[in-house]
């Protein structure tokens, strides 16, 4: 791959998240370019390519057949992720797929097996992992900021009424697995792999549609716990905390952090409250860089697929444990 090469990415579906966050963020990432955008309707694809560049394409299969697409970004509704990932891998494309990648461990295993067989990169789009604030929090904790960590807690909840889609079309409402993904992934970041599910709960479907709320209690191999809550009919909440032997900390807007927000870590220790300003960062831009570097330079793809499998295993276990 020549110096200055860019990964040419095709987008499958004109999703709200692609319009609002992902594609605008790529303007700041020199390693990627939008080479094509596919939609079920050409008009919607054109609306995207007028703003972000690339060729408008009617039909997802048509995009996968193109020679000017090295990789695809899949921001489709979750139930379509695995199907279109398998098709993209079969067409020889690397895949960056929105979270939650799979709705079952078996599906995740099938896609990972194909990616490995074809020597292609498959990565789940957990953008928040690529914000430097979490590495900073982990360093502060490792340096003893709150003593020995005893408990991790995290919440992600959004209101019922989604904003209209690009073009004014009514938006698809997010589902519980889409919001649960953040606290579940964050627990793995702070407590490590091998989490087990001690208990879980999911409120049954209600007046507004599918299950609106859930929670889970996880236990790490070393016995530390994570308490998680998530929902789609909630006042907005997106944060996590750690409770240690000598203090506790809390970070708000931790998962959907805007690029221009200076994150503030709130620390309580010995009766004193302090605030630590963390660096601003562009997590969507960084994620695209990680994806492109791996694909362009043939880095080890294994950590990305192992992360997908570990997350899908945990999701499966939470689903099986959930009381309704
Ligand atoms: N990383 C984040 O911060 C973040 C935030 C929000 C959502 N997400 C994830 O991103 C993914 C997309 O979410 P979104 O809310 O942006 O989706 P969305 O606006 O509902 O868009 C999904 C797109 O999929 C295409 N599509 C194909 N078949 C469809 C069908 N049967 N029903 C609806 N759409 C269909 C449509 O594109 P065409 O009409 O153009 O074909 C549609 O625009 C989800 O996995 C979600 O969890 C991530």
CSV table of C-alpha atoms and ligand atoms in Angstrom, one decimal:
chain,number,residue,atom,x,y,z
A,1,UNK,CA,0.0,0.0,0.0
A,2,UNK,CA,1.6,3.3,-1.1
A,3,UNK,CA,2.2,6.1,1.4
A,4,UNK,CA,-0.7,8.5,1.4
A,5,UNK,CA,-3.1,5.7,0.5
A,6,UNK,CA,-6.7,6.1,1.7
A,7,UNK,CA,-9.1,3.3,2.4
A,8,UNK,CA,-12.1,3.7,0.0
A,9,UNK,CA,-15.2,3.0,2.0
A,10,UNK,CA,-18.7,2.3,0.7
A,11,UNK,CA,-21.6,3.0,3.0
A,12,UNK,CA,-24.6,0.6,3.1
A,13,UNK,CA,-27.8,2.6,3.9
A,14,UNK,CA,-28.4,6.2,4.5
A,15,UNK,CA,-28.7,5.9,8.3
A,16,UNK,CA,-29.3,8.8,10.7
A,17,UNK,CA,-26.0,8.0,12.6
A,18,UNK,CA,-24.0,8.1,9.3
A,19,UNK,CA,-25.5,11.5,8.4
A,20,UNK,CA,-25.1,13.1,11.8
A,21,UNK,CA,-21.9,11.7,13.2
A,22,UNK,CA,-19.9,9.1,11.3
A,23,UNK,CA,-19.5,10.6,7.8
A,24,UNK,CA,-19.0,14.2,9.0
A,25,UNK,CA,-16.2,12.8,11.3
A,26,UNK,CA,-14.4,11.2,8.3
A,27,UNK,CA,-13.6,14.7,7.0
A,28,UNK,CA,-11.0,14.9,9.8
A,29,UNK,CA,-9.5,11.5,9.0
A,30,UNK,CA,-7.0,11.5,6.1
A,31,UNK,CA,-6.8,7.7,5.9
A,32,UNK,CA,-10.4,7.3,4.6
A,33,UNK,CA,-12.6,8.5,1.9
A,34,UNK,CA,-16.3,7.8,1.0
A,35,UNK,CA,-16.1,6.2,-2.4
A,36,UNK,CA,-19.8,5.2,-2.7
A,37,UNK,CA,-23.1,5.4,-0.8
A,38,UNK,CA,-25.8,2.8,-1.3
A,39,UNK,CA,-29.5,3.2,-0.5
A,40,UNK,CA,-32.7,1.4,-1.4
A,41,UNK,CA,-33.6,4.6,-3.2
A,42,UNK,CA,-31.2,6.5,-5.4
A,43,UNK,CA,-32.5,9.8,-4.3
A,44,UNK,CA,-31.5,9.2,-0.7
A,45,UNK,CA,-28.0,8.0,-1.8
A,46,UNK,CA,-27.6,11.3,-3.8
A,47,UNK,CA,-28.5,13.4,-0.8
A,48,UNK,CA,-25.6,11.7,1.0
A,49,UNK,CA,-23.0,11.9,-1.8
A,50,UNK,CA,-23.9,15.6,-2.4
A,51,UNK,CA,-22.7,16.2,1.1
A,52,UNK,CA,-19.9,13.6,1.6
A,53,UNK,CA,-18.7,12.7,-1.9
A,54,UNK,CA,-18.5,9.3,-3.6
A,55,UNK,CA,-20.9,7.7,-6.1
A,56,UNK,CA,-24.6,7.3,-5.3
A,57,UNK,CA,-25.7,3.7,-5.8
A,58,UNK,CA,-29.2,2.2,-5.8
A,59,UNK,CA,-29.1,-1.2,-4.0
A,60,UNK,CA,-26.6,-2.6,-1.5
A,61,UNK,CA,-25.5,-5.5,-3.6
A,62,UNK,CA,-24.6,-3.1,-6.4
A,63,UNK,CA,-22.3,-1.3,-4.1
A,64,UNK,CA,-20.6,-4.5,-3.1
A,65,UNK,CA,-19.8,-5.3,-6.7
A,66,UNK,CA,-17.8,-2.1,-7.2
A,67,UNK,CA,-14.1,-2.1,-7.7
A,68,UNK,CA,-13.7,1.4,-6.1
A,69,UNK,CA,-14.8,0.1,-2.7
A,70,UNK,CA,-12.2,-1.5,-0.4
A,71,UNK,CA,-14.3,-1.7,2.7
A,72,UNK,CA,-17.9,-1.1,3.8
A,73,UNK,CA,-19.4,0.7,6.7
A,74,UNK,CA,-22.7,-0.9,7.8
A,75,UNK,CA,-25.0,1.4,9.7
A,76,UNK,CA,-28.1,-0.7,9.0
A,77,UNK,CA,-30.7,-1.7,11.7
A,78,UNK,CA,-29.2,-4.4,14.0
A,79,UNK,CA,-31.2,-7.3,12.6
A,80,UNK,CA,-29.5,-6.7,9.1
A,81,UNK,CA,-25.9,-6.4,10.4
A,82,UNK,CA,-24.9,-10.0,10.1
A,83,UNK,CA,-26.6,-10.7,6.7
A,84,UNK,CA,-24.9,-7.7,5.0
A,85,UNK,CA,-21.6,-8.3,6.7
A,86,UNK,CA,-21.5,-11.8,5.4
A,87,UNK,CA,-22.4,-10.5,1.9
A,88,UNK,CA,-19.7,-7.9,2.1
A,89,UNK,CA,-17.0,-10.3,3.3
A,90,UNK,CA,-18.0,-12.7,0.5
A,91,UNK,CA,-17.5,-9.8,-1.9
A,92,UNK,CA,-14.0,-9.4,-0.5
A,93,UNK,CA,-14.6,-6.1,1.4
A,94,UNK,CA,-13.4,-5.3,4.9
A,95,UNK,CA,-16.3,-4.4,7.2
A,96,UNK,CA,-16.8,-1.8,9.9
A,97,UNK,CA,-20.3,-2.6,11.3
A,98,UNK,CA,-22.3,-0.5,13.7
A,99,UNK,CA,-23.0,-1.9,17.2
A,100,UNK,CA,-24.5,-4.2,18.3
A,101,UNK,CA,-22.8,-6.3,15.7
A,102,UNK,CA,-24.8,-9.5,16.2
A,103,UNK,CA,-28.0,-10.4,18.1
A,104,UNK,CA,-26.6,-13.8,18.9
A,105,UNK,CA,-23.2,-15.4,19.6
A,106,UNK,CA,-23.9,-18.0,16.9
A,107,UNK,CA,-24.3,-15.2,14.3
A,108,UNK,CA,-21.1,-13.4,15.5
A,109,UNK,CA,-19.2,-16.7,15.2
A,110,UNK,CA,-20.4,-17.2,11.6
A,111,UNK,CA,-19.3,-13.8,10.5
A,112,UNK,CA,-15.9,-14.0,12.4
A,113,UNK,CA,-15.2,-17.4,10.8
A,114,UNK,CA,-15.8,-15.9,7.3
A,115,UNK,CA,-13.7,-12.8,8.0
A,116,UNK,CA,-10.8,-15.0,9.2
A,117,UNK,CA,-11.1,-17.4,6.2
A,118,UNK,CA,-11.1,-14.5,3.8
A,119,UNK,CA,-8.3,-12.7,5.6
A,120,UNK,CA,-10.5,-9.6,6.0
A,121,UNK,CA,-10.9,-7.1,8.8
A,122,UNK,CA,-14.2,-7.1,10.7
A,123,UNK,CA,-14.6,-4.5,13.4
A,124,UNK,CA,-17.6,-3.4,15.5
A,125,UNK,CA,-18.3,0.3,15.6
A,126,UNK,CA,-17.9,1.0,19.3
A,127,UNK,CA,-16.8,4.6,18.7
A,128,UNK,CA,-16.7,5.5,22.4
A,129,UNK,CA,-13.8,3.2,22.9
A,130,UNK,CA,-11.7,5.5,20.7
A,131,UNK,CA,-12.1,8.6,22.9
A,132,UNK,CA,-8.9,9.3,24.9
A,133,UNK,CA,-10.9,10.1,28.0
A,134,UNK,CA,-11.3,6.5,29.0
A,135,UNK,CA,-7.6,5.7,28.7
A,136,UNK,CA,-7.0,8.7,30.9
A,137,UNK,CA,-9.5,7.5,33.5
A,138,UNK,CA,-7.9,4.1,33.5
A,139,UNK,CA,-4.5,5.6,34.0
A,140,UNK,CA,-5.7,7.8,36.9
A,141,UNK,CA,-7.4,4.7,38.5
A,142,UNK,CA,-4.2,2.6,38.0
A,143,UNK,CA,-2.3,5.4,39.7
A,144,UNK,CA,-4.5,5.1,42.8
A,145,UNK,CA,-6.9,8.0,42.4
A,146,UNK,CA,-9.7,6.2,44.2
A,147,UNK,CA,-7.8,3.3,45.7
A,148,UNK,CA,-8.7,-0.3,44.8
A,149,UNK,CA,-11.8,-0.5,42.5
A,150,UNK,CA,-14.7,-2.3,44.0
A,151,UNK,CA,-17.6,-1.5,41.7
A,152,UNK,CA,-18.2,-0.2,38.2
A,153,UNK,CA,-21.6,1.3,37.3
A,154,UNK,CA,-22.8,2.6,34.0
A,155,UNK,CA,-26.1,3.8,32.4
A,156,UNK,CA,-27.2,4.6,28.9
A,157,UNK,CA,-30.7,5.8,28.3
A,158,UNK,CA,-32.4,7.9,25.6
A,159,UNK,CA,-35.9,9.4,25.2
A,160,UNK,CA,-38.7,7.7,23.4
A,161,UNK,CA,-39.1,10.2,20.6
A,162,UNK,CA,-36.2,10.0,18.1
A,163,UNK,CA,-35.3,13.0,15.9
A,164,UNK,CA,-36.6,12.8,12.3
A,165,UNK,CA,-34.2,11.2,9.7
A,166,UNK,CA,-32.3,13.1,7.1
A,167,UNK,CA,-34.9,14.4,4.6
A,168,UNK,CA,-37.5,14.6,7.4
A,169,UNK,CA,-38.7,11.0,7.3
A,170,UNK,CA,-39.8,9.6,10.6
A,171,UNK,CA,-37.0,7.9,12.4
A,172,UNK,CA,-36.7,4.3,13.4
A,173,UNK,CA,-36.8,4.0,17.2
A,174,UNK,CA,-33.7,2.6,18.8
A,175,UNK,CA,-34.2,-0.8,20.6
A,176,UNK,CA,-33.0,-1.9,24.0
A,177,UNK,CA,-30.0,-4.0,22.6
A,178,UNK,CA,-28.7,-0.9,20.9
A,179,UNK,CA,-28.5,1.1,24.1
A,180,UNK,CA,-27.5,-1.8,26.3
A,181,UNK,CA,-24.4,-2.3,24.2
A,182,UNK,CA,-22.6,0.7,25.7
A,183,UNK,CA,-22.7,-0.1,29.4
A,184,UNK,CA,-22.0,-3.8,28.6
A,185,UNK,CA,-18.9,-2.9,26.5
A,186,UNK,CA,-17.7,-0.3,29.0
A,187,UNK,CA,-17.8,-2.9,31.8
A,188,UNK,CA,-15.5,-5.1,29.7
A,189,UNK,CA,-13.2,-2.1,29.2
A,190,UNK,CA,-12.9,-1.4,33.0
A,191,UNK,CA,-13.2,-4.9,34.5
A,192,UNK,CA,-11.6,-6.9,31.7
A,193,UNK,CA,-12.8,-10.0,29.7
A,194,UNK,CA,-14.5,-13.1,31.2
A,195,UNK,CA,-17.4,-11.2,32.9
A,196,UNK,CA,-20.2,-13.5,34.1
A,197,UNK,CA,-23.8,-12.5,34.6
A,198,UNK,CA,-25.1,-12.7,38.2
A,199,UNK,CA,-28.5,-11.4,37.3
A,200,UNK,CA,-30.4,-9.4,34.7
A,201,UNK,CA,-33.9,-7.8,34.2
A,202,UNK,CA,-35.8,-6.6,31.2
A,203,UNK,CA,-39.1,-4.8,31.4
A,204,UNK,CA,-41.7,-6.4,29.2
A,205,UNK,CA,-42.9,-4.6,26.1
A,206,UNK,CA,-45.2,-1.7,26.9
A,207,UNK,CA,-47.5,0.8,25.4
A,208,UNK,CA,-44.8,2.3,23.1
A,209,UNK,CA,-43.4,-1.0,21.7
A,210,UNK,CA,-40.7,-3.4,22.5
A,211,UNK,CA,-38.9,-3.7,25.9
A,212,UNK,CA,-38.1,-0.2,27.2
A,213,UNK,CA,-35.7,-0.9,30.0
A,214,UNK,CA,-33.2,-3.3,31.4
A,215,UNK,CA,-30.4,-3.8,33.9
A,216,UNK,CA,-27.7,-6.3,34.6
A,217,UNK,CA,-25.3,-7.3,37.4
A,218,UNK,CA,-22.0,-8.7,36.2
A,219,UNK,CA,-19.1,-10.2,38.0
A,220,UNK,CA,-15.4,-10.2,36.9
A,221,UNK,CA,-13.2,-13.2,37.4
A,222,UNK,CA,-11.5,-11.4,40.3
A,223,UNK,CA,-14.9,-10.9,42.0
A,224,UNK,CA,-15.4,-7.1,41.3
A,225,UNK,CA,-18.9,-6.2,40.0
A,226,UNK,CA,-20.6,-4.0,37.4
A,227,UNK,CA,-24.1,-2.6,37.8
A,228,UNK,CA,-25.6,-1.5,34.5
A,229,UNK,CA,-28.9,0.1,33.5
A,230,UNK,CA,-30.2,1.0,30.0
A,231,UNK,CA,-33.4,2.1,28.4
A,232,UNK,CA,-35.1,3.7,25.4
A,233,UNK,CA,-38.0,5.6,27.2
A,234,UNK,CA,-35.7,7.5,29.6
A,235,UNK,CA,-34.5,11.0,30.4
A,236,UNK,CA,-31.1,11.1,28.7
A,237,UNK,CA,-28.3,9.6,30.7
A,238,UNK,CA,-24.9,8.4,29.3
A,239,UNK,CA,-22.3,7.9,32.0
A,240,UNK,CA,-20.2,5.7,34.2
A,241,UNK,CA,-18.6,5.6,37.6
A,242,UNK,CA,-16.1,3.7,39.6
A,243,UNK,CA,-16.3,3.2,43.4
A,244,UNK,CA,-13.0,2.4,45.0
A,245,UNK,CA,-11.6,1.8,48.5
A,246,UNK,CA,-10.6,5.4,48.9
A,247,UNK,CA,-13.0,7.4,46.8
A,248,UNK,CA,-15.2,7.4,43.8
A,249,UNK,CA,-15.4,9.0,40.3
A,250,UNK,CA,-18.1,9.8,37.8
A,251,UNK,CA,-17.9,10.7,34.1
A,252,UNK,CA,-21.1,12.1,32.4
A,253,UNK,CA,-21.8,12.0,28.6
A,254,UNK,CA,-19.2,9.2,28.5
A,255,UNK,CA,-20.6,7.3,25.6
A,256,UNK,CA,-22.0,9.9,23.2
A,257,UNK,CA,-19.4,12.6,23.9
A,258,UNK,CA,-19.6,15.5,21.4
A,259,UNK,CA,-16.2,16.4,19.7
A,260,UNK,CA,-16.3,19.9,21.1
A,261,UNK,CA,-17.1,18.9,24.7
A,262,UNK,CA,-14.3,19.1,27.3
A,263,UNK,CA,-15.1,16.1,29.5
A,264,UNK,CA,-15.0,16.7,33.2
A,265,UNK,CA,-14.2,13.8,35.6
A,266,UNK,CA,-15.8,14.3,39.0
A,267,UNK,CA,-13.8,12.8,41.9
A,268,UNK,CA,-14.8,12.4,45.5
A,269,UNK,CA,-12.1,11.4,48.0
A,270,UNK,CA,-11.7,11.9,51.7
A,271,UNK,CA,-14.7,14.3,51.8
A,272,UNK,CA,-13.3,16.5,49.1
A,273,UNK,CA,-14.8,16.9,45.7
A,274,UNK,CA,-12.6,17.8,42.7
A,275,UNK,CA,-13.0,18.0,39.0
A,276,UNK,CA,-10.4,17.0,36.4
A,277,UNK,CA,-10.8,18.4,32.9
A,278,UNK,CA,-10.0,15.7,30.3
A,279,UNK,CA,-9.0,16.3,26.7
A,280,UNK,CA,-11.5,16.9,23.9
A,281,UNK,CA,-11.4,14.2,21.3
A,282,UNK,CA,-13.0,12.9,18.1
A,283,UNK,CA,-14.0,9.3,18.8
A,284,UNK,CA,-15.7,8.7,15.4
A,285,UNK,CA,-12.7,10.1,13.6
A,286,UNK,CA,-10.3,8.0,15.7
A,287,UNK,CA,-12.3,4.9,15.1
A,288,UNK,CA,-12.1,5.3,11.3
A,289,UNK,CA,-8.3,5.8,11.7
A,290,UNK,CA,-7.9,2.5,13.6
A,291,UNK,CA,-10.0,0.7,11.0
A,292,UNK,CA,-8.2,2.2,8.1
A,293,UNK,CA,-4.7,1.6,9.5
A,294,UNK,CA,-5.5,-2.0,10.2
A,295,UNK,CA,-6.9,-2.6,6.7
A,296,UNK,CA,-4.3,-0.6,4.8
A,297,UNK,CA,-1.3,-1.9,6.7
A,298,UNK,CA,-2.5,-5.5,7.3
A,299,UNK,CA,-2.2,-5.2,11.1
A,300,UNK,CA,-3.3,-8.0,13.3
A,301,UNK,CA,-7.1,-8.3,12.8
A,302,UNK,CA,-7.6,-10.8,15.7
A,303,UNK,CA,-8.2,-8.3,18.5
A,304,UNK,CA,-11.1,-6.9,16.7
A,305,UNK,CA,-12.8,-10.2,16.0
A,306,UNK,CA,-12.0,-11.5,19.5
A,307,UNK,CA,-13.7,-8.4,20.9
A,308,UNK,CA,-16.8,-9.1,18.8
A,309,UNK,CA,-17.0,-12.6,20.1
A,310,UNK,CA,-16.5,-11.7,23.7
A,311,UNK,CA,-19.2,-9.0,23.5
A,312,UNK,CA,-21.7,-11.3,21.8
A,313,UNK,CA,-21.1,-14.0,24.4
A,314,UNK,CA,-21.9,-11.5,27.2
A,315,UNK,CA,-25.0,-10.3,25.4
A,316,UNK,CA,-26.2,-13.8,24.9
A,317,UNK,CA,-25.6,-14.5,28.6
A,318,UNK,CA,-27.5,-11.4,29.7
A,319,UNK,CA,-30.4,-12.4,27.4
A,320,UNK,CA,-30.6,-15.8,28.9
A,321,UNK,CA,-30.4,-14.5,32.5
A,322,UNK,CA,-33.0,-11.7,32.1
A,323,UNK,CA,-36.2,-11.9,34.2
A,324,UNK,CA,-39.1,-10.3,32.3
B,1,LIG,N1,-22.3,4.8,17.2
B,1,LIG,C1,-23.3,5.5,17.5
B,1,LIG,O1,-23.2,6.6,18.2
B,1,LIG,C2,-24.7,5.1,17.1
B,1,LIG,C3,-25.7,6.0,17.4
B,1,LIG,C4,-27.0,5.7,16.9
B,1,LIG,C5,-27.1,4.4,16.3
B,1,LIG,N2,-26.1,3.6,16.1
B,1,LIG,C6,-26.2,2.3,15.4
B,1,LIG,O2,-26.2,2.5,14.0
B,1,LIG,C7,-27.1,1.6,13.4
B,1,LIG,C8,-28.1,2.5,12.6
B,1,LIG,O3,-28.9,3.2,13.5
B,1,LIG,P1,-29.7,4.5,13.0
B,1,LIG,O4,-30.6,4.9,14.1
B,1,LIG,O5,-28.8,5.5,12.4
B,1,LIG,O6,-30.5,3.8,11.8
B,1,LIG,P2,-31.6,4.4,10.8
B,1,LIG,O7,-31.5,5.9,10.8
B,1,LIG,O8,-32.8,3.7,11.2
B,1,LIG,O9,-31.0,4.0,9.4
B,1,LIG,C9,-30.9,2.7,9.0
B,1,LIG,C10,-30.8,2.7,7.5
B,1,LIG,O10,-30.8,1.3,7.1
B,1,LIG,C11,-31.4,1.2,5.9
B,1,LIG,N3,-32.4,0.1,5.9
B,1,LIG,C12,-32.4,-1.0,5.2
B,1,LIG,N4,-33.4,-1.8,5.5
B,1,LIG,C13,-34.1,-1.2,6.4
B,1,LIG,C14,-35.3,-1.5,7.1
B,1,LIG,N5,-36.0,-2.6,6.9
B,1,LIG,N6,-35.8,-0.6,8.0
B,1,LIG,C15,-35.1,0.5,8.3
B,1,LIG,N7,-34.0,0.9,7.7
B,1,LIG,C16,-33.5,0.1,6.7
B,1,LIG,C17,-32.0,2.5,5.5
B,1,LIG,O11,-31.2,3.1,4.5
B,1,LIG,P3,-31.8,3.3,3.0
B,1,LIG,O12,-33.2,3.7,3.1
B,1,LIG,O13,-30.9,4.4,2.5
B,1,LIG,O14,-31.6,2.0,2.3
B,1,LIG,C18,-31.9,3.3,6.8
B,1,LIG,O15,-31.7,4.7,6.6
B,1,LIG,C19,-27.8,0.8,14.5
B,1,LIG,O16,-27.1,-0.4,14.7
B,1,LIG,C20,-27.6,1.6,15.7
B,1,LIG,O17,-27.5,0.9,16.9
B,1,LIG,C21,-24.9,3.9,16.5
